[in-house]
Structure formats: structure tokens, C-alpha cells
């Protein structure tokens, strides 16, 4: 990739997916096929119940209704890491909203009317809605037949319990570690189940052609993941499956893997191949699509008097809801990460995914790291305060040193892994950590700063491969064929910039098809884990090198020189040092015809692939790597800081200033900054407002059905508005590249939101001297904690207000 001055990399190139702004973008919602049927799902009104009888006779009388399906029509299970999911509920329902029937009709209106006429007789069963209740010895079992389910080899369920998976991590000797500790901090941290709340509710369309080919159009992140999981779940050959990727209106992990695509596929199979469409409303998306897990994280951490971490014990519990989905693998990621970007010689962690009678949970932006770092970075501040040490200095004393430090899984960080200490120092500088916050004009308000560090790499299997194809066109432009999904993250634009830089052609001459079909584009594993730019970028660089080899081979014959004497740039192939000897790439695209008519070469196409080097697995009993290598192909390190203002009278928290620092270079600073701002807004909202409410304690009995999700709409599931966005952002990319990354750049999409719950909680402590260990940091919680632990603050604020009214 050379050391010449860069023309397109590192520049603020506009996004290539402008069709979203112009109104031309096509989503699954828009897609229709001739003769298409509509599906409407009927959900259960109980969190756990036997299905006694389903009466759909009146539904069949509605004009336009074609068929009603129940679980008995599909007597098998599907899933991602564990085959624990019924297509439609069979024998019993596992959560409120669990689909028990699917109505198929000629119109959406007919399907909706018929769905309202289905009568189901249930026998309610005891249920569990919390992690604590699900773990009790006498707890009702969500899955009595857990031992019979197929599951991935690295997933370890415990039959006879509600434990869907258990990860173990053991490093050093935990007893010896705590014996050396002078200070020990022990806390429990709780985080509720929340929604991804992407703007585009899920839609899926399927048809089976007469030759047996199954076509799928759906709202998903990863077309090849959908194809693979459908093939595995339904026993269909991959050669008979085509998945089409259209624009995706946000995903945040909620549209990774297999969603509900199997339902329209199976119904189309039953109905002679007719096209079938299942389109959820925003409200249905809460009940029928998986959400983000809730967390219970118990930590005990020891440190010496001089500030060195020596021991960490953890029990991490994730609420998987009714099905394992991605949450079992998130539990694995959280367990093996253990305690963030800090070196600790003695670690003992058990991480669990736990079944409950709630809506299933799945991957969420950050893959468990935001939730883990809320606990870790709160714990770090607590330790620092007990030591009497500045929290930033405490972090610097323990943070990983690339090339020297070993992680919790005994992985030696590569020398060019990044710059964790530099990121921490720069964030502290930008937030002016050592300068106290100004006092607000209103005495009932108080300001403070908070800090958090983070790191993350893609938690992917060692064989998570990617590939790319570049085709040189006869006008000198390029068709770029990639399989990665585009849902707003901007990866496609970054890949276009790589092509532009490598060939010296303007980005507007490079086309990436907005609709990517698995039979028309090369394979990539999944669009998750902030891996797209790194992994697909590496595959693309290899494809470009392949294309350039072919260009040099043709150009060298034209000028009768050796191939190494040809250089490529500015859309031309030239002999080095002889600028008059050049040929434009457009004249080589289909083969170069000499004056005599002899043609050299032919259509020029470059292909490339990437497989992560030395990605290794871990031991099931210890979590230690099986041989020297890496768990992830890269790690991005960073730090975030906030300045907040708390209204002591209302408990309201306003984030005034946000600082985000990442060690990586940015291929497109404009798009990268957009990701950082969006991630911060999302992370701040999670910290302050978001929570899926269930009637766990029976407080709403008589008003709402037991076990129901109580806030499945934006009127009471609160997301940020424009007025909630902080006004002051300071963002910095340190430009510390990894040698095998495309132009040194690593992923940041998920990392943009990791710091904020911890940073805000730490700022709350610095303002009030109150440690809050449960999210969200809502106004009522702030007021309750002040009343319990610092009532004098509230009394002083109220007294001042009374005197001045």
C-alpha cells in the first residue's frame, strides 16, 4: 500500500449510499412479488402455559384466508448456537407473545382480521422472569428437554436447569491472589433487558421456485449467515438457497443471524412455492423479535497498596429469555474478557446464559462489552477511591502494554495491537480531567466528570473468512463485489476509498450494488463485531493486488519491460521513470488490442480472500488459549469521558461534554466521527433511560396480563430526542495502525458506545459520592439514592429554592 501521499484514504469522502437520502433505497418492507401472500402471527397471552386447544375455524371463514398454521405443522426446532426454538409454539408457550399460530391470506387486512378470530385455550404454568428466580433449585424449567437439543461444540448447557450455557475462565491462583491484596472491592451490578429499537421493523419475504430454489428477501445484517443458518435448520442444500440483502434500516446486532426468515420459507414450501411476506409492526417487533439480554454481574477485585491489580473473581449472568440465540456466545465473550483492558495475574470467572420466560435475547451492539465495562469501570473507580489514587493514574498503572501483557485468556498482545495508555492519557487531556468542573449558576445543580476505558475485538470463530472481487470496466471504472451488509455503518464507503486509492481512480467511478445476493457476490462470514472494514478490507486489498498483477502482466507486454517496472496510479499503468509510456486502465479492461489486431490479456478481474492469522480456540475448563495465538484478529483500544450536570431537585442528568478517543486511524474521519456521535447518543440513552419493563413483582396484576412486556412502544420506551444530544463532542483518532489492517485501520462501530454507562455512573459518584450499580440512572433512582445516602444535598437544594421563590 506504499508510503506515497494518500489521495482518498483519510479524507472526508461523502457516503456512497446516497439513495437513502434521495428516497431511492429499497428495503424489504418495499419488496413485493406477484401472487404474494401475507402472514400474521398470533402471540400467546401468558409467559408460560400449556396449549390445550387452538380453534381457528372462524379465522378460515374470513374472505381471502388461505391457511392457518400451528406448531404441529412444523414438528422440529431451529436455532443459532442451540436448536431450542420452535417455529411456532408446540405443546407450551415460553413467553408472553410467543407465536402460537400464523395466518396466511391474500391481503394483510384479511390476515389481521383472521388472526383476531383465533381462540386458544391455555393452562397457565409457573414461570420465571428474573435471573435469580430462574437459578433457584425448584425453579420451573423453561426447557425440560434441554439435553436433547443440538448445540454448537463450544456451548455448554446444563440439562435439568435453566442454564443455557456456562463459560469458565481460570488464570493463576485466585486464593493466592486475594491473599496478596490489601484492598478488596465487591459489588453486584444490574442492567435491564433493553430493545435495539432500530427504525426499520423486521420484514421477510420468501418463495420456492419450481426448480426447488428458495429465495429470501429480509431485514438482516448478514446475508450469508441467514443462508447458512436456514440451510442447517431446515436441512436444505446451500446451493438451493439464495438470500438477497437490501438496505437495512439499522440492526445493532438485532438483525444478525437467523431471525424469523424460516417462517415465510416454511409456509411457502407448504403452499406450493407461493411468495409469502411476514411484516412486523413496530409494536410486534418488541414481542416477536429478540431483544438485548439483561445482566447480573457479581465482582470481587483485589489490589495491592501500591495500586496493582492482583485478583478478580466474577459471576456473570445474562438473561437469555426463552431461547439461547446469540446470548450464549455473548456469555462466552463476556466471561473470557473477564475484566477489561487490564492485566491481572489471578482470575476466576464463571459466566452463564440463563433461560427465563421472557422474550428471547440476542446480539447487541458491543456483544456484551458495554454491559461488562459498566461493571468493570465502576469497579476500577471504586478501587482507585479506596486507594486514594487518581482513577486515571490507576488505570494507567494496570492497563495492557502491547507486546508485553497477557490477557485473561493468556494471549500475548502483539506489539502493534494498539495504544491503550495513549488513549487514556488523551481522553483525560481532552476532558481536562485535572480541572474541576465549573459550578452551575443554579445552586440546586451540580457538575462532575467521569471516565472509562475500553477495548474490543470481533468475537468470531477462527475460520471467519471474507472474500472480494473487483472487475475493471471498459470505461476505467470498477465494480466492487462484496458480501458485507450495509445498515448505516459506512463500511461500503471505506471499501470504495481503498479501491480508489489503490488504482488512483475517483470514488464516483466505483460501484457497489445496493442489493447483494448470495449467488452473485463473494462470501463473507457475518456483518458483526466491527469486523467489516478490517476483514473485508483485507480481502479487498488482496483482490486489488490480484487485479494489479494482471494489469502489470498486460502492460509489461505492451511496453516490453519486466512486470516489476510497471506502476499503477491515476487510472493508468506506466513504466517507472518514463511517464510518456503509459496506458489507461480503461484500454486494458477487456484486453489490449495492438495495431496489428493481436489482443493481449482479456477481461480483468481480481479476486481475494482473507482468513485471520493464528486465531485460536480456548480450553473449555480454563478458558486459556490452546496454543500461542489470538482470540481476535485485532483489538481497538479507547477511552471515553463525560462532564455531566445533575439537577438535585428532579434527579435529571444532562451530559454536557463527551470525549471519545480511539487508537486506530480513520479511513474516513467524517464517517468515523458520525459513528462516534451516534454511538455516544445511543450509549448515553442506555445509561439514563432505557429499560424493558415486565410485571415481575405483580405490581400491575389486574391491569396487564402476567409476564407481559409493558412498554412496547415509543410512548413509554424512551429513546433520545434531538434536545438530548450533548452539544460538545471532542473526538480523536490517534492514528496508531495495525500492520496487517487495511491502511492500519481497525473497527470502531461498536466501540463508539462502550464507555458511556460506566463514565456517567463514575461522574455521578464524583458529583454525589453515591455509587449506583444498577441501570438506568433514571431521575427517580437518582432522587431515591440521594434521599437514602445524601439527604443533606436535597435539603440544601430545597431550602435554597424556598428562600428564593
Short mmCIF file of N, CA and C in Angstrom, two decimals, residues 58-67 103-114 117:
data_model
loop_
_atom_site.label_atom_id
_atom_site.label_comp_id
_atom_site.label_asym_id
_atom_site.label_seq_id
_atom_site.Cartn_x
_atom_site.Cartn_y
_atom_site.Cartn_z
N UNK A 58 -63.15 -20.05 12.84
CA UNK A 58 -63.70 -18.76 12.41
C UNK A 58 -62.71 -17.99 11.56
N UNK A 59 -61.43 -18.16 11.82
CA UNK A 59 -60.41 -17.48 11.02
C UNK A 59 -60.48 -17.94 9.57
N UNK A 60 -60.74 -19.20 9.36
CA UNK A 60 -60.78 -19.74 8.00
C UNK A 60 -61.98 -19.22 7.20
N UNK A 61 -62.97 -18.68 7.91
CA UNK A 61 -64.17 -18.15 7.23
C UNK A 61 -63.96 -16.74 6.68
N UNK A 62 -62.89 -16.08 7.08
CA UNK A 62 -62.63 -14.72 6.61
C UNK A 62 -62.26 -14.77 5.14
N UNK A 63 -62.94 -13.99 4.27
CA UNK A 63 -62.59 -14.00 2.85
C UNK A 63 -61.13 -13.66 2.61
N UNK A 64 -60.49 -14.45 1.78
CA UNK A 64 -59.09 -14.21 1.45
C UNK A 64 -58.11 -15.03 2.27
N UNK A 65 -58.59 -15.68 3.34
CA UNK A 65 -57.69 -16.51 4.15
C UNK A 65 -57.38 -17.81 3.40
N UNK A 66 -56.11 -18.15 3.33
CA UNK A 66 -55.66 -19.34 2.61
C UNK A 66 -55.43 -20.51 3.55
N UNK A 67 -54.82 -20.23 4.70
CA UNK A 67 -54.44 -21.33 5.59
C UNK A 67 -54.09 -20.76 6.96
N UNK A 103 -51.41 -16.91 10.43
CA UNK A 103 -52.50 -16.82 9.47
C UNK A 103 -51.93 -16.38 8.13
N UNK A 104 -52.33 -17.07 7.06
CA UNK A 104 -51.87 -16.73 5.70
C UNK A 104 -53.08 -16.32 4.88
N UNK A 105 -52.97 -15.12 4.25
CA UNK A 105 -54.11 -14.61 3.49
C UNK A 105 -53.65 -13.87 2.26
N UNK A 106 -54.61 -13.57 1.38
CA UNK A 106 -54.32 -12.86 0.15
C UNK A 106 -53.99 -11.39 0.40
N UNK A 107 -54.40 -10.86 1.54
CA UNK A 107 -54.12 -9.46 1.87
C UNK A 107 -53.73 -9.37 3.33
N UNK A 108 -53.05 -8.29 3.67
CA UNK A 108 -52.66 -8.06 5.06
C UNK A 108 -53.91 -7.85 5.92
N UNK A 109 -54.89 -7.14 5.38
CA UNK A 109 -56.11 -6.86 6.14
C UNK A 109 -56.86 -8.15 6.49
N UNK A 110 -56.93 -9.06 5.53
CA UNK A 110 -57.61 -10.33 5.79
C UNK A 110 -56.85 -11.14 6.84
N UNK A 111 -55.53 -11.13 6.76
CA UNK A 111 -54.72 -11.87 7.73
C UNK A 111 -54.91 -11.29 9.13
N UNK A 112 -54.96 -9.96 9.24
CA UNK A 112 -55.15 -9.33 10.54
C UNK A 112 -56.53 -9.66 11.12
N UNK A 113 -57.56 -9.59 10.28
CA UNK A 113 -58.91 -9.89 10.77
C UNK A 113 -59.00 -11.34 11.23
N UNK A 114 -58.43 -12.25 10.45
CA UNK A 114 -58.50 -13.67 10.81
C UNK A 114 -57.72 -13.95 12.09
N UNK A 117 -59.58 -13.63 15.25
CA UNK A 117 -60.67 -14.59 15.48
C UNK A 117 -60.17 -15.94 15.99
#
